[in-house]
Coordinates of C-alpha atoms in Angstrom, one line a residue:
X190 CA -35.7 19.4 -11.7
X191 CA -33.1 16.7 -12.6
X192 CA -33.8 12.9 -12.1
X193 CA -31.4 13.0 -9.4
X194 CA -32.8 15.7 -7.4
X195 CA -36.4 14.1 -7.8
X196 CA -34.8 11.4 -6.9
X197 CA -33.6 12.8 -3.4
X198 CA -36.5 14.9 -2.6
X199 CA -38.3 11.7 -2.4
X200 CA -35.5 10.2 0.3
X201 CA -35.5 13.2 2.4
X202 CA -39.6 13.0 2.7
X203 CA -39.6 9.1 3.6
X204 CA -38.2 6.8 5.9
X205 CA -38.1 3.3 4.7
X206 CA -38.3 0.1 7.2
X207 CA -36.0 -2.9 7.4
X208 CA -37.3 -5.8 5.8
X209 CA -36.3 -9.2 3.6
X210 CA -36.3 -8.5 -0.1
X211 CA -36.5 -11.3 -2.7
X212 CA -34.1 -11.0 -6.3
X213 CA -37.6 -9.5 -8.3
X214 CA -38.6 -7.1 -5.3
X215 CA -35.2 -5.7 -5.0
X216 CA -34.8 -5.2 -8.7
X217 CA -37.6 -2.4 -8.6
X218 CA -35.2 0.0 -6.2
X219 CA -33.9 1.7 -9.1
X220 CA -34.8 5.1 -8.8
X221 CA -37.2 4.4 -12.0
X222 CA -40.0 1.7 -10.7
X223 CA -39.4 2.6 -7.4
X224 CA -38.0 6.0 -6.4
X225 CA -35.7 4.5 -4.3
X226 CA -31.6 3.8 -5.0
X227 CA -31.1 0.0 -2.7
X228 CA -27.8 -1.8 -2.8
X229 CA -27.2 -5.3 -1.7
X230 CA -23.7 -6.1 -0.6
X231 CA -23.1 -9.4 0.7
X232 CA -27.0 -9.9 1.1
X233 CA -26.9 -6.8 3.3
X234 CA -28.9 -3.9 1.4
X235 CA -28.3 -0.2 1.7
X236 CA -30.5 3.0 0.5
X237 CA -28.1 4.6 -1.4
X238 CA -30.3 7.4 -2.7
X239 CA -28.7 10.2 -1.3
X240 CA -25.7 9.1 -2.9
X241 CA -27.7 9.5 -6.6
X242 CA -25.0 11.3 -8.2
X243 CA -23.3 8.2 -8.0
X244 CA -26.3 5.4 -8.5
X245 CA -29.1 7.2 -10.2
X246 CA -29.5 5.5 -14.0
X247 CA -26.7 6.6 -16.2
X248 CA -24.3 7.1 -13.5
X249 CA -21.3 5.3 -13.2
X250 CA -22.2 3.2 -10.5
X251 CA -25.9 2.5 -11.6
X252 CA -24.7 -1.2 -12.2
X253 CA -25.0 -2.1 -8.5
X254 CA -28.5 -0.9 -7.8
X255 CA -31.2 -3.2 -7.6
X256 CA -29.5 -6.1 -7.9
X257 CA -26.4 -7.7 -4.9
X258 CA -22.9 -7.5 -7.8
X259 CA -20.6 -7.8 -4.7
X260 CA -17.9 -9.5 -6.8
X261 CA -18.1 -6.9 -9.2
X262 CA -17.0 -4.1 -6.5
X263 CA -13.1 -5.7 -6.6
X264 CA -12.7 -7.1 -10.0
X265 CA -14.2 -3.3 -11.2
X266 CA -16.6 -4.8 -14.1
X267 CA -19.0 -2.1 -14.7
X268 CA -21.2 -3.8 -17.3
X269 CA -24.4 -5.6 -16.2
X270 CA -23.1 -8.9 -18.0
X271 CA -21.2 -9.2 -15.5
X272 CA -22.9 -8.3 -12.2
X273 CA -22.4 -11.4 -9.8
X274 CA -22.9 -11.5 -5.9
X275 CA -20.4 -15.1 -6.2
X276 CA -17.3 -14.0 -4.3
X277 CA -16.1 -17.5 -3.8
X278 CA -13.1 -17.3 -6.0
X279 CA -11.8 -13.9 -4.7
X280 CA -8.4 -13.7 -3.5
X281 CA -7.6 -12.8 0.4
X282 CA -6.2 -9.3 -0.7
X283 CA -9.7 -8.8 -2.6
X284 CA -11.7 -10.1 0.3
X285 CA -9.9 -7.4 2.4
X286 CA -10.9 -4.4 -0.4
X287 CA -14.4 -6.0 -0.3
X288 CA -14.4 -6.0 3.8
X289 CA -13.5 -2.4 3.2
X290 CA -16.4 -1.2 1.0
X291 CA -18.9 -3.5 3.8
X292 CA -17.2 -0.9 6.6
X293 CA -17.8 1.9 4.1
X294 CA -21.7 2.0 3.3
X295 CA -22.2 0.9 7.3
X296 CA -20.2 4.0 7.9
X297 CA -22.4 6.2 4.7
X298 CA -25.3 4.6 4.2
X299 CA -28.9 3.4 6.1
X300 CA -29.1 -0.4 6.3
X301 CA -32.4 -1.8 4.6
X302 CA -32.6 -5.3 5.7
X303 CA -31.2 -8.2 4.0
X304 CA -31.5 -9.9 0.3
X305 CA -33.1 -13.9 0.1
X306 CA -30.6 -15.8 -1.9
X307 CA -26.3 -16.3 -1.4
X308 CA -26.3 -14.9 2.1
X309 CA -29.5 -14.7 3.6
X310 CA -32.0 -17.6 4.2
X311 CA -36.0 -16.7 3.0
X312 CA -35.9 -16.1 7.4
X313 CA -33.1 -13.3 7.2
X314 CA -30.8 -15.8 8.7
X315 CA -27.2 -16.0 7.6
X316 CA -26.3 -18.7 5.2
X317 CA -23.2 -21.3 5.2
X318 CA -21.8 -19.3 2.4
X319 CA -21.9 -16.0 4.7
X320 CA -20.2 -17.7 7.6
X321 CA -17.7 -19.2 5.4
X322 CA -17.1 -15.8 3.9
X323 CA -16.9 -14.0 6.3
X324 CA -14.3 -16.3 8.3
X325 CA -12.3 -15.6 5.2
X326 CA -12.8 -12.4 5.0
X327 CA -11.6 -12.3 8.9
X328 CA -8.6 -14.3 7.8
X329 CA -7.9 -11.5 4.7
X330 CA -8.0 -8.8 7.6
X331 CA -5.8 -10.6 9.8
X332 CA -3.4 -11.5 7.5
X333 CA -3.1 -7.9 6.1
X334 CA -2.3 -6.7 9.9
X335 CA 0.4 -9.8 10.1
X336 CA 1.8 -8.0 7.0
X337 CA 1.8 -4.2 8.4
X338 CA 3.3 -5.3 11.4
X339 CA 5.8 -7.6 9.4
X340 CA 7.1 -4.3 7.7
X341 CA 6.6 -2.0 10.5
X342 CA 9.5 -4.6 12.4
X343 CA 11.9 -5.0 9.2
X344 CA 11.2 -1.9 6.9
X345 CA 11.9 -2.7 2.9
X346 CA 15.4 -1.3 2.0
X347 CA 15.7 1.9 -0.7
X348 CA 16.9 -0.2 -3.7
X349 CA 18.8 1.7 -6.8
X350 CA 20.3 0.2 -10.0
X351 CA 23.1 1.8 -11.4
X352 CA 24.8 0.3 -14.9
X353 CA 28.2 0.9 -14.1
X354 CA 28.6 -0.3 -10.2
X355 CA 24.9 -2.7 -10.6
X356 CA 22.4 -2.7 -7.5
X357 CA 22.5 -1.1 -4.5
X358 CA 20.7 -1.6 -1.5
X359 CA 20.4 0.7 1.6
X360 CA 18.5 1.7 4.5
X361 CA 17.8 4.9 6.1
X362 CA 15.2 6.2 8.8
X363 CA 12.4 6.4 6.1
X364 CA 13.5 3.3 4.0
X365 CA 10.4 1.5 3.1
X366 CA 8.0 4.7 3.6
X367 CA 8.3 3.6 7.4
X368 CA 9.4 6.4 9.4
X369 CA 11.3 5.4 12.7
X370 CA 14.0 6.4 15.2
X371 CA 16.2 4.1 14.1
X372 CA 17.9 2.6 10.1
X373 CA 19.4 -0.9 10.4
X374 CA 21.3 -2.5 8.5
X375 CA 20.1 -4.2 4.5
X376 CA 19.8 -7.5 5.2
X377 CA 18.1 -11.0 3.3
X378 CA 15.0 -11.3 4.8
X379 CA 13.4 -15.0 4.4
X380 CA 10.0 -15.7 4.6
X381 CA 9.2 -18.5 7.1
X382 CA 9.8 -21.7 5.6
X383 CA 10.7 -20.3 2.1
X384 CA 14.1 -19.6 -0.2
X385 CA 12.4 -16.8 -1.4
X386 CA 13.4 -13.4 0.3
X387 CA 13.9 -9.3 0.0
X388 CA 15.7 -6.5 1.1
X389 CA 15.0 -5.5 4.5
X390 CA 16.8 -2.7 7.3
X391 CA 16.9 -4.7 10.1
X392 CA 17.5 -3.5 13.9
X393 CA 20.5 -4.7 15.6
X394 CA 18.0 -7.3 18.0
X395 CA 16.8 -8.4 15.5
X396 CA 20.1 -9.9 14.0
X397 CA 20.1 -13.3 15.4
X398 CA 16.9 -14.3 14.2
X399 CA 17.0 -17.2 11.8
X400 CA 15.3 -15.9 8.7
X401 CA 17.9 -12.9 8.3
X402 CA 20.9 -13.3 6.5
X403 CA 24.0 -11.1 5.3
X404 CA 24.3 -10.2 1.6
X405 CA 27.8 -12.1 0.3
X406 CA 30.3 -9.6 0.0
X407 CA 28.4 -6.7 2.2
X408 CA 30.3 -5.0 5.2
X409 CA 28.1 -6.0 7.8
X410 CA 28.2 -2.8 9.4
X411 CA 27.2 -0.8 6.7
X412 CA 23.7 0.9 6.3
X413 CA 24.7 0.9 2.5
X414 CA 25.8 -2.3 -0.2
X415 CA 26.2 -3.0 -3.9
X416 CA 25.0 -6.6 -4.2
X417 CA 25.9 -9.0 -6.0
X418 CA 23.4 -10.6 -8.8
X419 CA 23.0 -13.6 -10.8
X420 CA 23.6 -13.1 -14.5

């Protein structure tokens, strides 16, 4: 018998209560002192055993057991060195990922209880950090679905280069990977308060707005245009 399978015969014969684990106590859930695989993502700690193909020692993700290395699950540092549950610095598009792998071991994995330390007071009660994490994380989320919709409503154009006749822009009723009953026309699209802007098919009601623009030189009725660019 493997280490893993001895490691999974054990999970299928015991259940395991919820409880509060300090930093020392959760170290031991490493299928070796304990025979028992815990993770602890943002203070929230998952058996992970049946998943020790994955987690038991020697396996690639062995560096998250027994310990909470939530940073390390965007920035994709494998090495203990650099196992850290600080996720202060993350960006919002990280935060999102990170909100993502929180919705995937609810989704796979049994909930423990909850680490002492970052997130989780020595009563189990949510820390400052937590809440202010997890408004960010919130914001991350909301801001990605402001994005989806934002390209959902003025789909990218298909841009080519060409050496002889330069770039060409163009829109079509899959430009953008967004599939839709209608094209539009390529259009500068500004971002809100910004000089800064791309290619985008935009639907005739949408015309008039005042962060879309015609590219110099375009037919303004074409779904197609060679632009011009600075040299």
């Amino acid at each position: 018998m493997s280490a893993i399978e001895a490691v999974l015969g054990v999970f299928d014969a015991v259940t395991v209560k919820t409880n509060l684990f300090t930093t020392s106590e959760l170290a031991t859930f490493n299928g070796v002192e304990q025979p028992f695989l815990y993770v602890a993502l943002l203070g929230t700690v998952f058996n992970v055993t049946k998943g020790a193909k994955h987690y038991a020692k020697g396996q690639q993700y062995h560096v998250f057991v027994g310990k909470d290395a939530s940073r390390n699950f965007v920035t994709g540092k494998f090495k203990e060195e650099d196992a850290s549950d600080d996720i202060g610095g993350l960006s919002n598009k990280e935060l999102k990922s990170l909100s993502d792998w929180m919705k995937f071991y609810n989704r796979e994995y049994q909930q423990i209880g909850n680490l002492i330390g970052r997130y989780y007071d020595k009563f189990g009660e949510p820390t400052a950090y937590l809440h202010q994490m997890n408004k960010r994380m919130q914001e991350s989320q909301d801001e990605e679905q402001s994005l989806q919709i934002d390209r959902q409503t003025f789909p990218p154009c298909n841009i080519e280069w060409d050496a002889d006749r330069g770039t060409r822009v163009w829109c079509s009723d899959k430009s953008g990977g967004i599939e839709r009953k209608w094209i539009g026309k390529p259009r500068q699209y500004y971002t809100v308060g910004s000089n800064i802007f791309r290619c985008a098919c935009i639907h005739e009601e949408n015309e008039k707005l005042g962060t879309i623009k015609e590219y110099p030189g375009c037919d303004k009725n074409s779904e197609s245009c060679y632009i011009q660019t600075d040299k």
